[in-house]
JSON list of N, CA and C in Angstrom, two decimals:
[
{"chain": "A", "resi": 1, "resn": "UNK", "atom": "N", "xyz": [-35.43, -109.02, -210.85]},
{"chain": "A", "resi": 1, "resn": "UNK", "atom": "CA", "xyz": [-36.29, -109.68, -211.80]},
{"chain": "A", "resi": 1, "resn": "UNK", "atom": "C", "xyz": [-37.36, -108.73, -212.35]},
{"chain": "A", "resi": 2, "resn": "UNK", "atom": "N", "xyz": [-37.80, -107.77, -211.52]},
{"chain": "A", "resi": 2, "resn": "UNK", "atom": "CA", "xyz": [-38.81, -106.81, -211.96]},
{"chain": "A", "resi": 2, "resn": "UNK", "atom": "C", "xyz": [-38.19, -105.42, -211.94]},
{"chain": "A", "resi": 3, "resn": "UNK", "atom": "N", "xyz": [-38.43, -104.68, -213.02]},
{"chain": "A", "resi": 3, "resn": "UNK", "atom": "CA", "xyz": [-37.80, -103.36, -213.15]},
{"chain": "A", "resi": 3, "resn": "UNK", "atom": "C", "xyz": [-38.49, -102.30, -212.33]},
{"chain": "A", "resi": 4, "resn": "UNK", "atom": "N", "xyz": [-39.79, -102.44, -212.08]},
{"chain": "A", "resi": 4, "resn": "UNK", "atom": "CA", "xyz": [-40.53, -101.41, -211.36]},
{"chain": "A", "resi": 4, "resn": "UNK", "atom": "C", "xyz": [-41.50, -102.05, -210.36]},
{"chain": "A", "resi": 5, "resn": "UNK", "atom": "N", "xyz": [-41.97, -101.23, -209.46]},
{"chain": "A", "resi": 5, "resn": "UNK", "atom": "CA", "xyz": [-42.99, -101.68, -208.51]},
{"chain": "A", "resi": 5, "resn": "UNK", "atom": "C", "xyz": [-44.25, -102.07, -209.28]},
{"chain": "A", "resi": 6, "resn": "UNK", "atom": "N", "xyz": [-44.55, -101.36, -210.33]},
{"chain": "A", "resi": 6, "resn": "UNK", "atom": "CA", "xyz": [-45.72, -101.68, -211.15]},
{"chain": "A", "resi": 6, "resn": "UNK", "atom": "C", "xyz": [-45.60, -103.07, -211.75]},
{"chain": "A", "resi": 7, "resn": "UNK", "atom": "N", "xyz": [-44.41, -103.41, -212.25]},
{"chain": "A", "resi": 7, "resn": "UNK", "atom": "CA", "xyz": [-44.19, -104.76, -212.80]},
{"chain": "A", "resi": 7, "resn": "UNK", "atom": "C", "xyz": [-44.34, -105.83, -211.72]},
{"chain": "A", "resi": 8, "resn": "UNK", "atom": "N", "xyz": [-43.76, -105.58, -210.56]},
{"chain": "A", "resi": 8, "resn": "UNK", "atom": "CA", "xyz": [-43.87, -106.53, -209.46]},
{"chain": "A", "resi": 8, "resn": "UNK", "atom": "C", "xyz": [-45.31, -106.69, -209.00]},
{"chain": "A", "resi": 9, "resn": "UNK", "atom": "N", "xyz": [-46.02, -105.58, -208.90]},
{"chain": "A", "resi": 9, "resn": "UNK", "atom": "CA", "xyz": [-47.42, -105.62, -208.49]},
{"chain": "A", "resi": 9, "resn": "UNK", "atom": "C", "xyz": [-48.25, -106.41, -209.49]},
{"chain": "A", "resi": 10, "resn": "UNK", "atom": "N", "xyz": [-48.00, -106.22, -210.77]},
{"chain": "A", "resi": 10, "resn": "UNK", "atom": "CA", "xyz": [-48.73, -106.97, -211.79]},
{"chain": "A", "resi": 10, "resn": "UNK", "atom": "C", "xyz": [-48.46, -108.46, -211.65]},
{"chain": "A", "resi": 11, "resn": "UNK", "atom": "N", "xyz": [-47.22, -108.82, -211.41]},
{"chain": "A", "resi": 11, "resn": "UNK", "atom": "CA", "xyz": [-46.87, -110.23, -211.24]},
{"chain": "A", "resi": 11, "resn": "UNK", "atom": "C", "xyz": [-47.52, -110.81, -209.99]},
{"chain": "A", "resi": 12, "resn": "UNK", "atom": "N", "xyz": [-47.64, -110.00, -208.96]},
{"chain": "A", "resi": 12, "resn": "UNK", "atom": "CA", "xyz": [-48.25, -110.45, -207.70]},
{"chain": "A", "resi": 12, "resn": "UNK", "atom": "C", "xyz": [-49.77, -110.30, -207.71]},
{"chain": "A", "resi": 13, "resn": "UNK", "atom": "N", "xyz": [-50.29, -109.74, -208.79]},
{"chain": "A", "resi": 13, "resn": "UNK", "atom": "CA", "xyz": [-51.73, -109.52, -208.94]},
{"chain": "A", "resi": 13, "resn": "UNK", "atom": "C", "xyz": [-52.30, -108.67, -207.80]},
{"chain": "A", "resi": 14, "resn": "UNK", "atom": "N", "xyz": [-51.61, -107.56, -207.55]},
{"chain": "A", "resi": 14, "resn": "UNK", "atom": "CA", "xyz": [-52.05, -106.61, -206.55]},
{"chain": "A", "resi": 14, "resn": "UNK", "atom": "C", "xyz": [-51.80, -105.21, -207.11]},
{"chain": "A", "resi": 15, "resn": "UNK", "atom": "N", "xyz": [-52.23, -104.20, -206.39]},
{"chain": "A", "resi": 15, "resn": "UNK", "atom": "CA", "xyz": [-52.03, -102.84, -206.89]},
{"chain": "A", "resi": 15, "resn": "UNK", "atom": "C", "xyz": [-50.63, -102.33, -206.53]},
{"chain": "A", "resi": 16, "resn": "UNK", "atom": "N", "xyz": [-50.12, -101.46, -207.37]},
{"chain": "A", "resi": 16, "resn": "UNK", "atom": "CA", "xyz": [-48.82, -100.87, -207.10]},
{"chain": "A", "resi": 16, "resn": "UNK", "atom": "C", "xyz": [-48.85, -100.03, -205.83]},
{"chain": "A", "resi": 17, "resn": "UNK", "atom": "N", "xyz": [-49.97, -99.39, -205.54]},
{"chain": "A", "resi": 17, "resn": "UNK", "atom": "CA", "xyz": [-50.11, -98.58, -204.33]},
{"chain": "A", "resi": 17, "resn": "UNK", "atom": "C", "xyz": [-49.96, -99.45, -203.08]},
{"chain": "A", "resi": 18, "resn": "UNK", "atom": "N", "xyz": [-50.69, -100.56, -203.05]},
{"chain": "A", "resi": 18, "resn": "UNK", "atom": "CA", "xyz": [-50.60, -101.47, -201.90]},
{"chain": "A", "resi": 18, "resn": "UNK", "atom": "C", "xyz": [-49.19, -102.03, -201.76]},
{"chain": "A", "resi": 19, "resn": "UNK", "atom": "N", "xyz": [-48.62, -102.47, -202.85]},
{"chain": "A", "resi": 19, "resn": "UNK", "atom": "CA", "xyz": [-47.28, -103.04, -202.80]},
{"chain": "A", "resi": 19, "resn": "UNK", "atom": "C", "xyz": [-46.26, -102.02, -202.31]},
{"chain": "A", "resi": 20, "resn": "UNK", "atom": "N", "xyz": [-46.41, -100.77, -202.73]},
{"chain": "A", "resi": 20, "resn": "UNK", "atom": "CA", "xyz": [-45.50, -99.72, -202.26]},
{"chain": "A", "resi": 20, "resn": "UNK", "atom": "C", "xyz": [-45.59, -99.54, -200.76]},
{"chain": "A", "resi": 21, "resn": "UNK", "atom": "N", "xyz": [-46.81, -99.58, -200.22]},
{"chain": "A", "resi": 21, "resn": "UNK", "atom": "CA", "xyz": [-46.98, -99.45, -198.76]},
{"chain": "A", "resi": 21, "resn": "UNK", "atom": "C", "xyz": [-46.35, -100.62, -198.04]},
{"chain": "A", "resi": 22, "resn": "UNK", "atom": "N", "xyz": [-46.49, -101.81, -198.59]},
{"chain": "A", "resi": 22, "resn": "UNK", "atom": "CA", "xyz": [-45.89, -103.00, -197.96]},
{"chain": "A", "resi": 22, "resn": "UNK", "atom": "C", "xyz": [-44.37, -102.92, -198.03]},
{"chain": "A", "resi": 23, "resn": "UNK", "atom": "N", "xyz": [-43.83, -102.52, -199.17]},
{"chain": "A", "resi": 23, "resn": "UNK", "atom": "CA", "xyz": [-42.38, -102.44, -199.32]},
{"chain": "A", "resi": 23, "resn": "UNK", "atom": "C", "xyz": [-41.75, -101.41, -198.38]},
{"chain": "A", "resi": 24, "resn": "UNK", "atom": "N", "xyz": [-42.47, -100.34, -198.05]},
{"chain": "A", "resi": 24, "resn": "UNK", "atom": "CA", "xyz": [-41.94, -99.34, -197.11]},
{"chain": "A", "resi": 24, "resn": "UNK", "atom": "C", "xyz": [-41.67, -99.94, -195.74]},
{"chain": "A", "resi": 25, "resn": "UNK", "atom": "N", "xyz": [-42.30, -101.05, -195.44]},
{"chain": "A", "resi": 25, "resn": "UNK", "atom": "CA", "xyz": [-42.09, -101.68, -194.13]},
{"chain": "A", "resi": 25, "resn": "UNK", "atom": "C", "xyz": [-40.66, -102.19, -193.98]},
{"chain": "A", "resi": 26, "resn": "UNK", "atom": "N", "xyz": [-39.94, -102.28, -195.10]},
{"chain": "A", "resi": 26, "resn": "UNK", "atom": "CA", "xyz": [-38.53, -102.65, -195.03]},
{"chain": "A", "resi": 26, "resn": "UNK", "atom": "C", "xyz": [-37.72, -101.59, -194.29]},
{"chain": "A", "resi": 27, "resn": "UNK", "atom": "N", "xyz": [-38.31, -100.41, -194.07]},
{"chain": "A", "resi": 27, "resn": "UNK", "atom": "CA", "xyz": [-37.63, -99.32, -193.36]},
{"chain": "A", "resi": 27, "resn": "UNK", "atom": "C", "xyz": [-37.86, -99.36, -191.86]},
{"chain": "A", "resi": 28, "resn": "UNK", "atom": "N", "xyz": [-38.62, -100.35, -191.39]},
{"chain": "A", "resi": 28, "resn": "UNK", "atom": "CA", "xyz": [-38.86, -100.45, -189.94]},
{"chain": "A", "resi": 28, "resn": "UNK", "atom": "C", "xyz": [-37.58, -100.77, -189.19]},
{"chain": "A", "resi": 29, "resn": "UNK", "atom": "N", "xyz": [-37.43, -100.16, -188.04]},
{"chain": "A", "resi": 29, "resn": "UNK", "atom": "CA", "xyz": [-36.27, -100.40, -187.19]},
{"chain": "A", "resi": 29, "resn": "UNK", "atom": "C", "xyz": [-36.21, -101.88, -186.81]},
{"chain": "A", "resi": 30, "resn": "UNK", "atom": "N", "xyz": [-35.01, -102.45, -186.76]},
{"chain": "A", "resi": 30, "resn": "UNK", "atom": "CA", "xyz": [-34.89, -103.87, -186.41]},
{"chain": "A", "resi": 30, "resn": "UNK", "atom": "C", "xyz": [-35.53, -104.23, -185.08]},
{"chain": "A", "resi": 31, "resn": "UNK", "atom": "N", "xyz": [-35.41, -103.37, -184.07]},
{"chain": "A", "resi": 31, "resn": "UNK", "atom": "CA", "xyz": [-36.01, -103.71, -182.78]},
{"chain": "A", "resi": 31, "resn": "UNK", "atom": "C", "xyz": [-37.54, -103.65, -182.84]},
{"chain": "A", "resi": 32, "resn": "UNK", "atom": "N", "xyz": [-38.09, -102.83, -183.71]},
{"chain": "A", "resi": 32, "resn": "UNK", "atom": "CA", "xyz": [-39.54, -102.79, -183.90]},
{"chain": "A", "resi": 32, "resn": "UNK", "atom": "C", "xyz": [-39.99, -104.09, -184.55]},
{"chain": "A", "resi": 33, "resn": "UNK", "atom": "N", "xyz": [-39.26, -104.53, -185.57]},
{"chain": "A", "resi": 33, "resn": "UNK", "atom": "CA", "xyz": [-39.58, -105.81, -186.23]},
{"chain": "A", "resi": 33, "resn": "UNK", "atom": "C", "xyz": [-39.49, -106.95, -185.22]},
{"chain": "A", "resi": 34, "resn": "UNK", "atom": "N", "xyz": [-38.42, -106.97, -184.41]},
{"chain": "A", "resi": 34, "resn": "UNK", "atom": "CA", "xyz": [-38.27, -108.01, -183.39]},
{"chain": "A", "resi": 34, "resn": "UNK", "atom": "C", "xyz": [-39.43, -108.01, -182.41]},
{"chain": "A", "resi": 35, "resn": "UNK", "atom": "N", "xyz": [-39.84, -106.83, -181.97]},
{"chain": "A", "resi": 35, "resn": "UNK", "atom": "CA", "xyz": [-40.96, -106.73, -181.03]},
{"chain": "A", "resi": 35, "resn": "UNK", "atom": "C", "xyz": [-42.25, -107.27, -181.65]},
{"chain": "A", "resi": 36, "resn": "UNK", "atom": "N", "xyz": [-42.46, -106.97, -182.92]},
{"chain": "A", "resi": 36, "resn": "UNK", "atom": "CA", "xyz": [-43.65, -107.47, -183.61]},
{"chain": "A", "resi": 36, "resn": "UNK", "atom": "C", "xyz": [-43.58, -108.99, -183.70]},
{"chain": "A", "resi": 37, "resn": "UNK", "atom": "N", "xyz": [-42.44, -109.51, -184.11]},
{"chain": "A", "resi": 37, "resn": "UNK", "atom": "CA", "xyz": [-42.29, -110.97, -184.28]},
{"chain": "A", "resi": 37, "resn": "UNK", "atom": "C", "xyz": [-42.43, -111.71, -182.95]},
{"chain": "A", "resi": 38, "resn": "UNK", "atom": "N", "xyz": [-41.98, -111.08, -181.86]},
{"chain": "A", "resi": 38, "resn": "UNK", "atom": "CA", "xyz": [-42.04, -111.70, -180.53]},
{"chain": "A", "resi": 38, "resn": "UNK", "atom": "C", "xyz": [-43.35, -111.42, -179.81]},
{"chain": "A", "resi": 39, "resn": "UNK", "atom": "N", "xyz": [-44.23, -110.63, -180.41]},
{"chain": "A", "resi": 39, "resn": "UNK", "atom": "CA", "xyz": [-45.50, -110.30, -179.77]},
{"chain": "A", "resi": 39, "resn": "UNK", "atom": "C", "xyz": [-45.37, -109.26, -178.66]},
{"chain": "A", "resi": 40, "resn": "UNK", "atom": "N", "xyz": [-44.26, -108.51, -178.64]},
{"chain": "A", "resi": 40, "resn": "UNK", "atom": "CA", "xyz": [-44.05, -107.49, -177.63]},
{"chain": "A", "resi": 40, "resn": "UNK", "atom": "C", "xyz": [-44.45, -106.11, -178.14]},
{"chain": "A", "resi": 41, "resn": "UNK", "atom": "N", "xyz": [-45.59, -106.00, -178.74]},
{"chain": "A", "resi": 41, "resn": "UNK", "atom": "CA", "xyz": [-46.05, -104.73, -179.28]},
{"chain": "A", "resi": 41, "resn": "UNK", "atom": "C", "xyz": [-47.44, -104.44, -178.74]},
{"chain": "A", "resi": 42, "resn": "UNK", "atom": "N", "xyz": [-47.88, -103.22, -178.94]},
{"chain": "A", "resi": 42, "resn": "UNK", "atom": "CA", "xyz": [-49.22, -102.85, -178.50]},
{"chain": "A", "resi": 42, "resn": "UNK", "atom": "C", "xyz": [-50.26, -103.64, -179.28]},
{"chain": "A", "resi": 43, "resn": "UNK", "atom": "N", "xyz": [-51.37, -104.01, -178.65]},
{"chain": "A", "resi": 43, "resn": "UNK", "atom": "CA", "xyz": [-52.40, -104.74, -179.38]},
{"chain": "A", "resi": 43, "resn": "UNK", "atom": "C", "xyz": [-52.99, -103.94, -180.54]},
{"chain": "A", "resi": 44, "resn": "UNK", "atom": "N", "xyz": [-52.86, -102.64, -180.48]},
{"chain": "A", "resi": 44, "resn": "UNK", "atom": "CA", "xyz": [-53.37, -101.79, -181.56]},
{"chain": "A", "resi": 44, "resn": "UNK", "atom": "C", "xyz": [-52.45, -101.76, -182.78]},
{"chain": "A", "resi": 45, "resn": "UNK", "atom": "N", "xyz": [-51.27, -102.34, -182.65]},
{"chain": "A", "resi": 45, "resn": "UNK", "atom": "CA", "xyz": [-50.32, -102.36, -183.76]},
{"chain": "A", "resi": 45, "resn": "UNK", "atom": "C", "xyz": [-50.66, -103.54, -184.67]},
{"chain": "A", "resi": 46, "resn": "UNK", "atom": "N", "xyz": [-51.59, -103.30, -185.57]},
{"chain": "A", "resi": 46, "resn": "UNK", "atom": "CA", "xyz": [-52.03, -104.31, -186.52]},
{"chain": "A", "resi": 46, "resn": "UNK", "atom": "C", "xyz": [-51.30, -104.11, -187.85]},
{"chain": "A", "resi": 47, "resn": "UNK", "atom": "N", "xyz": [-51.47, -105.06, -188.75]},
{"chain": "A", "resi": 47, "resn": "UNK", "atom": "CA", "xyz": [-50.88, -104.94, -190.08]},
{"chain": "A", "resi": 47, "resn": "UNK", "atom": "C", "xyz": [-51.41, -103.68, -190.76]},
{"chain": "A", "resi": 48, "resn": "UNK", "atom": "N", "xyz": [-52.68, -103.43, -190.62]},
{"chain": "A", "resi": 48, "resn": "UNK", "atom": "CA", "xyz": [-53.27, -102.24, -191.22]},
{"chain": "A", "resi": 48, "resn": "UNK", "atom": "C", "xyz": [-52.65, -100.97, -190.65]},
{"chain": "A", "resi": 49, "resn": "UNK", "atom": "N", "xyz": [-52.39, -100.97, -189.34]},
{"chain": "A", "resi": 49, "resn": "UNK", "atom": "CA", "xyz": [-51.77, -99.80, -188.71]},
{"chain": "A", "resi": 49, "resn": "UNK", "atom": "C", "xyz": [-50.35, -99.58, -189.23]},
{"chain": "A", "resi": 50, "resn": "UNK", "atom": "N", "xyz": [-49.63, -100.64, -189.47]},
{"chain": "A", "resi": 50, "resn": "UNK", "atom": "CA", "xyz": [-48.25, -100.52, -189.96]},
{"chain": "A", "resi": 50, "resn": "UNK", "atom": "C", "xyz": [-48.23, -100.08, -191.42]},
{"chain": "A", "resi": 51, "resn": "UNK", "atom": "N", "xyz": [-49.33, -100.26, -192.14]},
{"chain": "A", "resi": 51, "resn": "UNK", "atom": "CA", "xyz": [-49.38, -99.79, -193.53]},
{"chain": "A", "resi": 51, "resn": "UNK", "atom": "C", "xyz": [-49.50, -98.28, -193.61]},
{"chain": "A", "resi": 52, "resn": "UNK", "atom": "N", "xyz": [-49.93, -97.65, -192.53]},
{"chain": "A", "resi": 52, "resn": "UNK", "atom": "CA", "xyz": [-50.01, -96.19, -192.53]},
{"chain": "A", "resi": 52, "resn": "UNK", "atom": "C", "xyz": [-48.60, -95.61, -192.44]},
{"chain": "A", "resi": 53, "resn": "UNK", "atom": "N", "xyz": [-48.44, -94.36, -192.84]},
{"chain": "A", "resi": 53, "resn": "UNK", "atom": "CA", "xyz": [-47.12, -93.74, -192.76]},
{"chain": "A", "resi": 53, "resn": "UNK", "atom": "C", "xyz": [-46.57, -93.77, -191.32]},
{"chain": "A", "resi": 54, "resn": "UNK", "atom": "N", "xyz": [-45.27, -93.94, -191.20]},
{"chain": "A", "resi": 54, "resn": "UNK", "atom": "CA", "xyz": [-44.61, -93.94, -189.90]},
{"chain": "A", "resi": 54, "resn": "UNK", "atom": "C", "xyz": [-43.31, -93.16, -190.02]},
{"chain": "A", "resi": 55, "resn": "UNK", "atom": "N", "xyz": [-42.74, -92.75, -188.89]},
{"chain": "A", "resi": 55, "resn": "UNK", "atom": "CA", "xyz": [-41.50, -91.96, -188.93]},
{"chain": "A", "resi": 55, "resn": "UNK", "atom": "C", "xyz": [-40.34, -92.74, -189.54]},
{"chain": "A", "resi": 56, "resn": "UNK", "atom": "N", "xyz": [-39.44, -92.04, -190.19]},
{"chain": "A", "resi": 56, "resn": "UNK", "atom": "CA", "xyz": [-38.25, -92.68, -190.74]},
{"chain": "A", "resi": 56, "resn": "UNK", "atom": "C", "xyz": [-37.24, -92.96, -189.62]},
{"chain": "A", "resi": 57, "resn": "UNK", "atom": "N", "xyz": [-37.15, -92.07, -188.66]},
{"chain": "A", "resi": 57, "resn": "UNK", "atom": "CA", "xyz": [-36.22, -92.21, -187.54]},
{"chain": "A", "resi": 57, "resn": "UNK", "atom": "C", "xyz": [-36.57, -93.44, -186.71]},
{"chain": "A", "resi": 58, "resn": "UNK", "atom": "N", "xyz": [-35.58, -94.29, -186.47]},
{"chain": "A", "resi": 58, "resn": "UNK", "atom": "CA", "xyz": [-35.84, -95.49, -185.68]},
{"chain": "A", "resi": 58, "resn": "UNK", "atom": "C", "xyz": [-36.28, -95.15, -184.27]},
{"chain": "A", "resi": 59, "resn": "UNK", "atom": "N", "xyz": [-35.72, -94.10, -183.68]},
{"chain": "A", "resi": 59, "resn": "UNK", "atom": "CA", "xyz": [-36.12, -93.69, -182.34]},
{"chain": "A", "resi": 59, "resn": "UNK", "atom": "C", "xyz": [-37.58, -93.26, -182.32]},
{"chain": "A", "resi": 60, "resn": "UNK", "atom": "N", "xyz": [-37.98, -92.49, -183.32]},
{"chain": "A", "resi": 60, "resn": "UNK", "atom": "CA", "xyz": [-39.38, -92.06, -183.41]},
{"chain": "A", "resi": 60, "resn": "UNK", "atom": "C", "xyz": [-40.30, -93.24, -183.68]},
{"chain": "A", "resi": 61, "resn": "UNK", "atom": "N", "xyz": [-39.84, -94.23, -184.42]},
{"chain": "A", "resi": 61, "resn": "UNK", "atom": "CA", "xyz": [-40.64, -95.44, -184.64]},
{"chain": "A", "resi": 61, "resn": "UNK", "atom": "C", "xyz": [-40.89, -96.16, -183.32]},
{"chain": "A", "resi": 62, "resn": "UNK", "atom": "N", "xyz": [-39.85, -96.26, -182.51]},
{"chain": "A", "resi": 62, "resn": "UNK", "atom": "CA", "xyz": [-40.00, -96.91, -181.20]},
{"chain": "A", "resi": 62, "resn": "UNK", "atom": "C", "xyz": [-41.05, -96.18, -180.38]},
{"chain": "A", "resi": 63, "resn": "UNK", "atom": "N", "xyz": [-40.97, -94.86, -180.36]},
{"chain": "A", "resi": 63, "resn": "UNK", "atom": "CA", "xyz": [-41.94, -94.08, -179.58]},
{"chain": "A", "resi": 63, "resn": "UNK", "atom": "C", "xyz": [-43.36, -94.22, -180.13]},
{"chain": "A", "resi": 64, "resn": "UNK", "atom": "N", "xyz": [-43.50, -94.23, -181.46]},
{"chain": "A", "resi": 64, "resn": "UNK", "atom": "CA", "xyz": [-44.82, -94.28, -182.08]},
{"chain": "A", "resi": 64, "resn": "UNK", "atom": "C", "xyz": [-45.43, -95.67, -182.09]},
{"chain": "A", "resi": 65, "resn": "UNK", "atom": "N", "xyz": [-44.60, -96.68, -182.29]},
{"chain": "A", "resi": 65, "resn": "UNK", "atom": "CA", "xyz": [-45.12, -98.03, -182.51]},
{"chain": "A", "resi": 65, "resn": "UNK", "atom": "C", "xyz": [-44.99, -98.96, -181.32]},
{"chain": "A", "resi": 66, "resn": "UNK", "atom": "N", "xyz": [-44.10, -98.63, -180.39]},
{"chain": "A", "resi": 66, "resn": "UNK", "atom": "CA", "xyz": [-43.86, -99.53, -179.26]},
{"chain": "A", "resi": 66, "resn": "UNK", "atom": "C", "xyz": [-44.06, -98.82, -177.93]},
{"chain": "A", "resi": 67, "resn": "UNK", "atom": "N", "xyz": [-44.88, -97.79, -177.91]},
{"chain": "A", "resi": 67, "resn": "UNK", "atom": "CA", "xyz": [-45.14, -97.05, -176.67]},
{"chain": "A", "resi": 67, "resn": "UNK", "atom": "C", "xyz": [-45.57, -98.02, -175.58]},
{"chain": "A", "resi": 68, "resn": "UNK", "atom": "N", "xyz": [-45.16, -97.72, -174.37]},
{"chain": "A", "resi": 68, "resn": "UNK", "atom": "CA", "xyz": [-45.49, -98.63, -173.27]},
{"chain": "A", "resi": 68, "resn": "UNK", "atom": "C", "xyz": [-46.99, -98.74, -173.09]},
{"chain": "A", "resi": 69, "resn": "UNK", "atom": "N", "xyz": [-47.40, -99.90, -172.64]},
{"chain": "A", "resi": 69, "resn": "UNK", "atom": "CA", "xyz": [-48.82, -100.20, -172.52]},
{"chain": "A", "resi": 69, "resn": "UNK", "atom": "C", "xyz": [-49.45, -99.46, -171.38]}
]
């Protein structure tokens, strides 16, 4: 429906930069997403923390985002 992130951001009334950071979360490993949804993540793993850059490798994501408590 939208040709660019800029178009989608305008429709959502947000900035293209913010929307791009949110859309990158689609690259999160499935087990990381499951852990977040089930509450099995570190308390420091906030929405703001997930907006920061993270590794593309799913194994590295597990190490960075789901390190043992």
